[in-house]
Amino acid sequence: LLPSWLGFTATTRQNDLDTSVTISFQPGAGGNQALQGGGNTENRQAFLTFGDKSWGSVKIGKDLGIFGSTAILNDMTLLGVGATGGTVHNGGAAGTTTTLGGIGTGYLYADWKGQIAYTTPNMNGLSATLGITQPWNGSGSTGTTDNFAYEAQVSYSWTGDFAGKVWGGAFSQDVTGIGAANTESDATAFEVGVSTSIYNINLVAYGYSGEGVGTTGMLVQGFDTTGDARDSDGGYVQATYVIPMGTKLGVSYGVSKLDDNTADRGANLVKENNRVTVGAYHPLTKHLNLVAEYSHVESESHLSTQSDSEQDIMSIGAILFF
C-alpha cells in the first residue's frame, strides 16, 4: 500500500516559532504494461508548518488529508498490499505506484490534498485538527469545485498497560453543477474509530457514513446523473498479535457500501466491496520488515444481471525504513 518513498524535511526555530518544510516524491516500483518504464512517479508532499507547543501548529501545502487519515494509518496493510484494484471498486490500481490496501473496503481514501490546517497542542491526550482542503470534482457525474472542502478530526490518546486512542472526524463540501439539472448539493461524511493495545494484542474498529461522498475515493460516484446524492457507509475491524519471536500476525475484515438511487436503476453501479486479509510482518532488523499477506476481495453490483467479482491476492516482499 505504501509506495516507494523519499522525503526531505528541514526544521528550525526562529522568533519563538518552530518552522519546517517537507517535500517528498514516490517513484513507482512496478508496472503492468510494456514500455512503461517501471510505473508512475508521484509527489505527495510539499508543505510548510509553523507553530509552538504552547498554542499548536499551522500547516500550509499538500499533505495527507484530515478525514480518513487515522483509519489508513492504523491499517495493517499499510506495510503490505491488501486489495490491488482491477475490476473491484469499478476501477483499479494494480501495477501503478501503489495498491489499495483497505481503501474502498473499509474506508475512504484520505488522499493528498492542498490544505491550510490548524492542529491544537496536546492537552493531556486530547487534540484536534481543523482545516480547509482542496475541493474535489464530483467524479462519476458532472460538478465544479467552486468551494473549499472542510475537514476536522478530534482524538484522545492514553497510555499505560491498556493504551489506546479514540477519534472522530467530519468532512463537508458544497458541489455545484451536478447532473443534467445543474443542481447544487452537499457532500458530507462522519467517522469514528478506536485503537487499543494490551500486552502484545492490538485491536482496531472503525466506521464511516456519508452522503454524496461516494466510495473508495472522495466524491467518486457520490451523485447520480440527476444530481441526487448517494448514501455510503462502511468500516473495518482488525486484530494483530506479536508472537515472542517478534512476528506480528494479523487479520482484518473491511466493507464499503454504496446505495443506489431511482435514477440508477439498470446501471452497473458498485453495491458493496468487502475484503478479508491475513498477514504476517516479521522484523529482521529495527528498520527492515518481511511481509506475507493473503487477501480475498469481493465486489457486488446493484445490477442483478452483472456477476459479482472476486479476487484472491497473495503477496510477499520487504519494506525498509531509514
Coordinates of C-alpha atoms in Angstrom, one line a residue:
L1 CA 0.0 0.0 0.0
L2 CA 2.8 2.4 0.7
P3 CA 4.7 3.4 -2.4
S4 CA 8.5 3.7 -2.6
W5 CA 9.2 7.0 -0.8
L6 CA 11.9 9.5 -0.4
G7 CA 11.2 12.7 1.6
F8 CA 13.2 15.7 2.8
T9 CA 12.4 17.7 5.9
A10 CA 14.2 20.7 7.3
T11 CA 13.3 22.2 10.7
T12 CA 14.5 25.2 12.8
R13 CA 13.2 27.6 15.4
Q14 CA 13.0 31.3 14.7
N15 CA 11.4 34.1 16.6
D16 CA 9.8 31.7 19.1
L17 CA 8.3 29.6 16.3
D18 CA 9.1 26.0 15.2
T19 CA 9.2 26.0 11.5
S20 CA 9.6 23.2 9.0
V21 CA 9.3 22.4 5.3
T22 CA 8.7 18.9 3.7
I23 CA 9.0 17.7 0.1
S24 CA 8.7 14.1 -1.0
F25 CA 8.5 12.0 -4.1
Q26 CA 7.3 8.5 -4.7
P27 CA 8.8 6.6 -7.7
G28 CA 6.8 3.6 -8.9
A29 CA 8.4 0.2 -8.3
G30 CA 6.3 -1.7 -10.9
G31 CA 4.1 -1.5 -13.9
N32 CA 1.7 -3.7 -16.0
Q33 CA 2.4 -2.5 -19.5
A34 CA 5.4 -2.8 -21.8
L35 CA 7.5 0.4 -22.3
Q36 CA 6.0 1.8 -19.1
G37 CA 9.4 2.3 -17.5
G38 CA 8.6 0.8 -14.1
G39 CA 5.4 2.7 -13.3
N40 CA 4.5 6.2 -12.4
T41 CA 6.1 8.8 -10.2
E42 CA 4.1 10.9 -7.7
N43 CA 4.8 13.9 -5.5
R44 CA 2.6 13.6 -2.5
Q45 CA 4.0 16.2 -0.1
A46 CA 5.0 19.8 -0.4
F47 CA 4.1 21.8 2.7
L48 CA 5.4 24.0 5.5
T49 CA 4.5 24.2 9.1
F50 CA 4.9 26.8 11.9
G51 CA 3.8 26.9 15.5
D52 CA 4.7 26.4 19.1
K53 CA 3.8 23.7 21.6
S54 CA 2.0 26.3 23.7
W55 CA -0.6 27.1 21.0
G56 CA -0.4 24.5 18.3
S57 CA 0.7 24.5 14.7
V58 CA -0.4 25.5 11.2
K59 CA 0.2 23.5 8.0
I60 CA 0.1 25.1 4.5
G61 CA 0.6 23.0 1.4
K62 CA -0.1 19.5 0.2
D63 CA -0.1 16.5 2.6
L64 CA -2.3 13.6 3.7
G65 CA -6.0 14.7 4.1
I66 CA -7.6 15.0 7.5
F67 CA -10.7 12.9 7.2
G68 CA -9.9 9.2 6.9
S69 CA -6.2 9.7 7.8
T70 CA -6.2 7.9 11.1
A71 CA -8.1 5.0 9.5
I72 CA -5.5 4.4 6.9
L73 CA -2.5 4.9 9.3
N74 CA -3.9 2.2 11.6
D75 CA -4.5 -0.3 8.7
M76 CA -2.0 -3.2 9.0
T77 CA -1.9 -3.5 5.2
L78 CA -0.1 -0.1 5.1
L79 CA 3.1 -2.2 5.3
G80 CA 1.7 -4.8 2.8
V81 CA -0.6 -4.9 -0.2
G82 CA -4.3 -5.6 0.7
A83 CA -6.6 -5.1 -2.2
T84 CA -5.0 -4.3 -5.6
G85 CA -7.9 -2.9 -7.6
G86 CA -8.5 -4.4 -11.1
T87 CA -12.2 -5.0 -11.7
V88 CA -13.0 -4.5 -8.0
H89 CA -14.1 -0.9 -6.9
N90 CA -15.1 -0.1 -10.5
G91 CA -11.6 0.9 -11.1
G92 CA -8.1 -0.4 -10.5
A93 CA -4.7 0.4 -9.0
A94 CA -2.9 -2.8 -10.0
G95 CA 0.5 -2.2 -11.5
T96 CA 0.7 1.5 -10.6
T97 CA 2.6 3.4 -7.9
T98 CA 0.6 1.9 -5.1
T99 CA -2.1 -0.7 -4.2
L100 CA -5.4 -0.1 -2.4
G101 CA -4.9 -1.8 1.0
G102 CA -8.2 -1.2 2.7
I103 CA -9.2 1.8 0.6
G104 CA -12.7 1.1 -0.7
T105 CA -13.0 -1.9 1.5
G106 CA -13.3 -0.3 4.9
Y107 CA -12.6 3.4 4.5
L108 CA -12.5 6.3 2.1
Y109 CA -9.1 7.4 0.8
A110 CA -7.8 10.4 2.8
D111 CA -5.7 11.3 -0.4
W112 CA -3.1 14.0 -0.7
K113 CA -4.6 17.5 -0.7
G114 CA -3.6 21.1 -0.7
Q115 CA -4.7 22.5 2.6
I116 CA -4.5 25.0 5.4
A117 CA -4.9 23.2 8.7
Y118 CA -4.5 24.1 12.4
T119 CA -3.7 21.4 15.0
T120 CA -4.1 22.2 18.7
P121 CA -1.4 21.4 21.2
N122 CA -1.7 18.1 23.0
M123 CA -3.9 18.8 26.0
N124 CA -3.4 15.7 28.2
G125 CA -4.0 13.4 25.3
L126 CA -6.8 15.5 23.6
S127 CA -6.0 17.1 20.3
A128 CA -7.9 18.3 17.2
T129 CA -7.1 19.3 13.6
L130 CA -9.3 21.7 11.6
G131 CA -8.7 22.6 8.0
I132 CA -9.9 23.8 4.6
T133 CA -8.7 21.5 1.8
Q134 CA -8.6 21.4 -1.9
P135 CA -12.1 20.7 -3.3
W136 CA -12.7 17.5 -5.4
N137 CA -14.8 17.3 -8.5
G138 CA -18.0 15.1 -8.3
S139 CA -16.4 12.1 -10.1
G140 CA -18.9 9.9 -11.9
S141 CA -21.1 12.9 -12.6
T142 CA -20.5 16.5 -13.6
G143 CA -19.7 19.0 -10.9
T144 CA -17.4 22.0 -10.2
T145 CA -15.0 22.9 -7.5
D146 CA -16.2 26.4 -6.5
N147 CA -16.0 25.8 -2.8
F148 CA -13.4 24.6 -0.4
A149 CA -13.9 21.4 1.5
Y150 CA -13.9 21.5 5.3
E151 CA -12.3 18.6 7.3
A152 CA -11.9 18.0 11.0
Q153 CA -10.7 15.3 13.3
V154 CA -10.6 15.1 17.1
S155 CA -8.8 12.4 19.0
Y156 CA -8.0 11.3 22.6
S157 CA -5.0 9.1 23.4
W158 CA -4.0 7.4 26.7
T159 CA -1.0 5.3 27.8
G160 CA -0.5 2.5 30.3
D161 CA -0.9 -1.2 30.2
F162 CA -4.2 -0.7 28.4
A163 CA -3.2 2.1 25.9
G164 CA -5.2 3.4 23.1
K165 CA -6.8 6.1 21.0
V166 CA -10.3 7.1 20.0
W167 CA -11.1 9.6 17.3
G168 CA -13.9 11.1 15.3
G169 CA -13.9 13.2 12.1
A170 CA -16.1 15.0 9.7
F171 CA -16.0 16.2 6.0
S172 CA -18.1 18.7 4.2
Q173 CA -18.1 20.2 0.7
D174 CA -20.6 22.0 -1.5
V175 CA -20.7 20.6 -5.0
T176 CA -22.3 22.7 -7.7
G177 CA -23.3 22.0 -11.3
I178 CA -24.2 18.3 -10.8
G179 CA -26.2 16.3 -13.3
A180 CA -28.4 17.3 -16.1
A181 CA -30.3 19.7 -13.9
N182 CA -27.1 21.5 -12.9
T183 CA -28.1 21.3 -9.3
E184 CA -26.2 22.1 -6.1
S185 CA -25.7 19.6 -3.3
D186 CA -23.7 18.9 -0.2
A187 CA -21.2 16.0 0.3
T188 CA -20.9 15.2 4.0
A189 CA -19.4 12.3 6.0
F190 CA -18.6 11.4 9.6
E191 CA -16.3 8.8 11.1
V192 CA -15.4 7.2 14.4
G193 CA -12.7 4.8 15.4
V194 CA -10.8 3.2 18.3
S195 CA -7.4 1.5 18.6
T196 CA -6.4 -0.3 21.8
S197 CA -3.4 -2.3 22.9
I198 CA -2.9 -4.6 25.8
Y199 CA 0.2 -6.8 26.1
N200 CA 1.0 -7.9 22.6
I201 CA -2.5 -7.5 21.2
N202 CA -3.8 -4.6 19.2
L203 CA -7.5 -4.1 18.2
V204 CA -8.9 -1.6 15.8
A205 CA -12.5 -0.8 15.0
Y206 CA -13.6 1.9 12.5
G207 CA -16.7 3.1 10.8
Y208 CA -17.9 5.9 8.5
S209 CA -21.1 7.1 6.9
G210 CA -21.8 9.8 4.3
E211 CA -24.0 11.4 1.7
G212 CA -22.5 12.4 -1.7
V213 CA -19.0 11.3 -0.7
G214 CA -19.2 8.1 -2.8
T215 CA -16.9 5.2 -2.3
T216 CA -13.2 4.3 -2.4
G217 CA -12.1 7.9 -3.3
M218 CA -13.7 11.0 -2.0
L219 CA -16.7 12.0 -4.2
V220 CA -16.2 9.1 -6.6
Q221 CA -19.7 8.1 -7.7
G222 CA -21.1 10.3 -5.0
F223 CA -24.0 11.6 -7.1
D224 CA -26.3 10.2 -9.8
T225 CA -27.0 11.8 -13.2
T226 CA -29.8 13.9 -11.8
G227 CA -27.6 15.4 -9.1
D228 CA -29.0 13.5 -6.1
A229 CA -26.5 12.3 -3.5
R230 CA -25.9 8.6 -3.0
D231 CA -25.6 7.3 0.6
S232 CA -22.5 5.3 1.5
D233 CA -21.1 3.7 4.6
G234 CA -18.5 1.1 5.7
G235 CA -15.8 0.2 8.2
Y236 CA -13.3 -2.3 9.3
V237 CA -12.2 -4.4 12.3
Q238 CA -8.7 -5.6 12.8
A239 CA -6.7 -7.7 15.3
T240 CA -3.0 -8.1 15.5
Y241 CA -0.8 -10.1 17.8
V242 CA 3.0 -10.0 18.2
I243 CA 4.4 -13.5 19.0
P244 CA 7.5 -14.0 21.2
M245 CA 9.8 -14.2 18.1
G246 CA 8.7 -10.7 17.1
T247 CA 6.5 -11.5 14.2
K248 CA 3.2 -9.6 14.0
L249 CA 0.3 -11.8 12.9
G250 CA -2.9 -10.0 11.9
V251 CA -6.4 -10.5 10.5
S252 CA -8.6 -7.7 9.1
Y253 CA -12.2 -7.5 7.7
G254 CA -13.5 -4.4 5.9
V255 CA -16.6 -3.5 3.9
S256 CA -17.7 -0.4 1.9
K257 CA -21.2 0.0 0.6
L258 CA -22.8 2.4 -1.9
D259 CA -26.6 2.9 -2.2
D260 CA -28.3 3.4 -5.5
N261 CA -31.0 6.0 -6.3
T262 CA -34.1 5.8 -8.6
A263 CA -32.0 7.2 -11.5
D264 CA -29.5 4.4 -11.1
R265 CA -31.9 1.5 -11.9
G266 CA -30.4 -0.7 -14.6
A267 CA -26.9 0.8 -14.1
N268 CA -23.8 -1.3 -13.3
L269 CA -23.1 0.5 -10.1
V270 CA -21.0 -0.9 -7.3
K271 CA -23.1 -2.0 -4.4
E272 CA -20.6 -3.5 -1.9
N273 CA -16.9 -4.2 -1.7
N274 CA -15.6 -6.4 1.1
R275 CA -12.1 -7.7 2.0
V276 CA -10.6 -10.3 4.3
T277 CA -6.8 -10.0 4.9
V278 CA -4.5 -12.2 6.9
G279 CA -0.9 -11.2 7.2
A280 CA 2.5 -11.8 8.9
Y281 CA 5.0 -9.0 9.4
H282 CA 8.4 -10.0 10.7
P283 CA 11.2 -7.5 11.7
L284 CA 14.6 -8.8 10.5
T285 CA 16.1 -5.6 11.9
K286 CA 14.7 -2.4 13.5
H287 CA 14.3 -1.0 10.0
L288 CA 13.6 -4.0 7.8
N289 CA 10.4 -6.0 7.8
L290 CA 9.5 -9.1 5.8
V291 CA 5.8 -9.2 4.8
A292 CA 3.5 -12.0 3.7
E293 CA -0.3 -11.4 3.0
Y294 CA -3.3 -13.1 1.7
S295 CA -6.5 -11.2 0.8
H296 CA -9.8 -12.2 -0.6
V297 CA -11.8 -9.3 -2.1
E298 CA -15.4 -9.4 -3.4
S299 CA -17.3 -6.8 -5.3
E300 CA -21.1 -6.8 -5.8
S301 CA -23.1 -4.7 -8.3
H302 CA -26.5 -3.2 -8.0
L303 CA -27.3 -4.6 -11.5
S304 CA -28.7 -8.1 -10.9
T305 CA -27.5 -9.4 -14.3
Q306 CA -23.9 -8.4 -13.5
S307 CA -21.9 -11.2 -11.9
D308 CA -20.0 -10.5 -8.8
S309 CA -16.2 -10.0 -9.0
E310 CA -13.8 -11.9 -6.7
Q311 CA -10.0 -11.6 -6.3
D312 CA -7.5 -13.8 -4.3
I313 CA -4.3 -11.9 -3.7
M314 CA -1.1 -13.4 -2.3
S315 CA 2.0 -11.3 -1.8
I316 CA 5.4 -11.5 -0.2
G317 CA 8.0 -8.8 0.0
A318 CA 10.0 -6.5 2.2
I319 CA 9.8 -2.9 3.4
L320 CA 12.7 -0.8 4.7
F321 CA 12.6 2.4 6.7
F322 CA 15.6 4.6 7.3

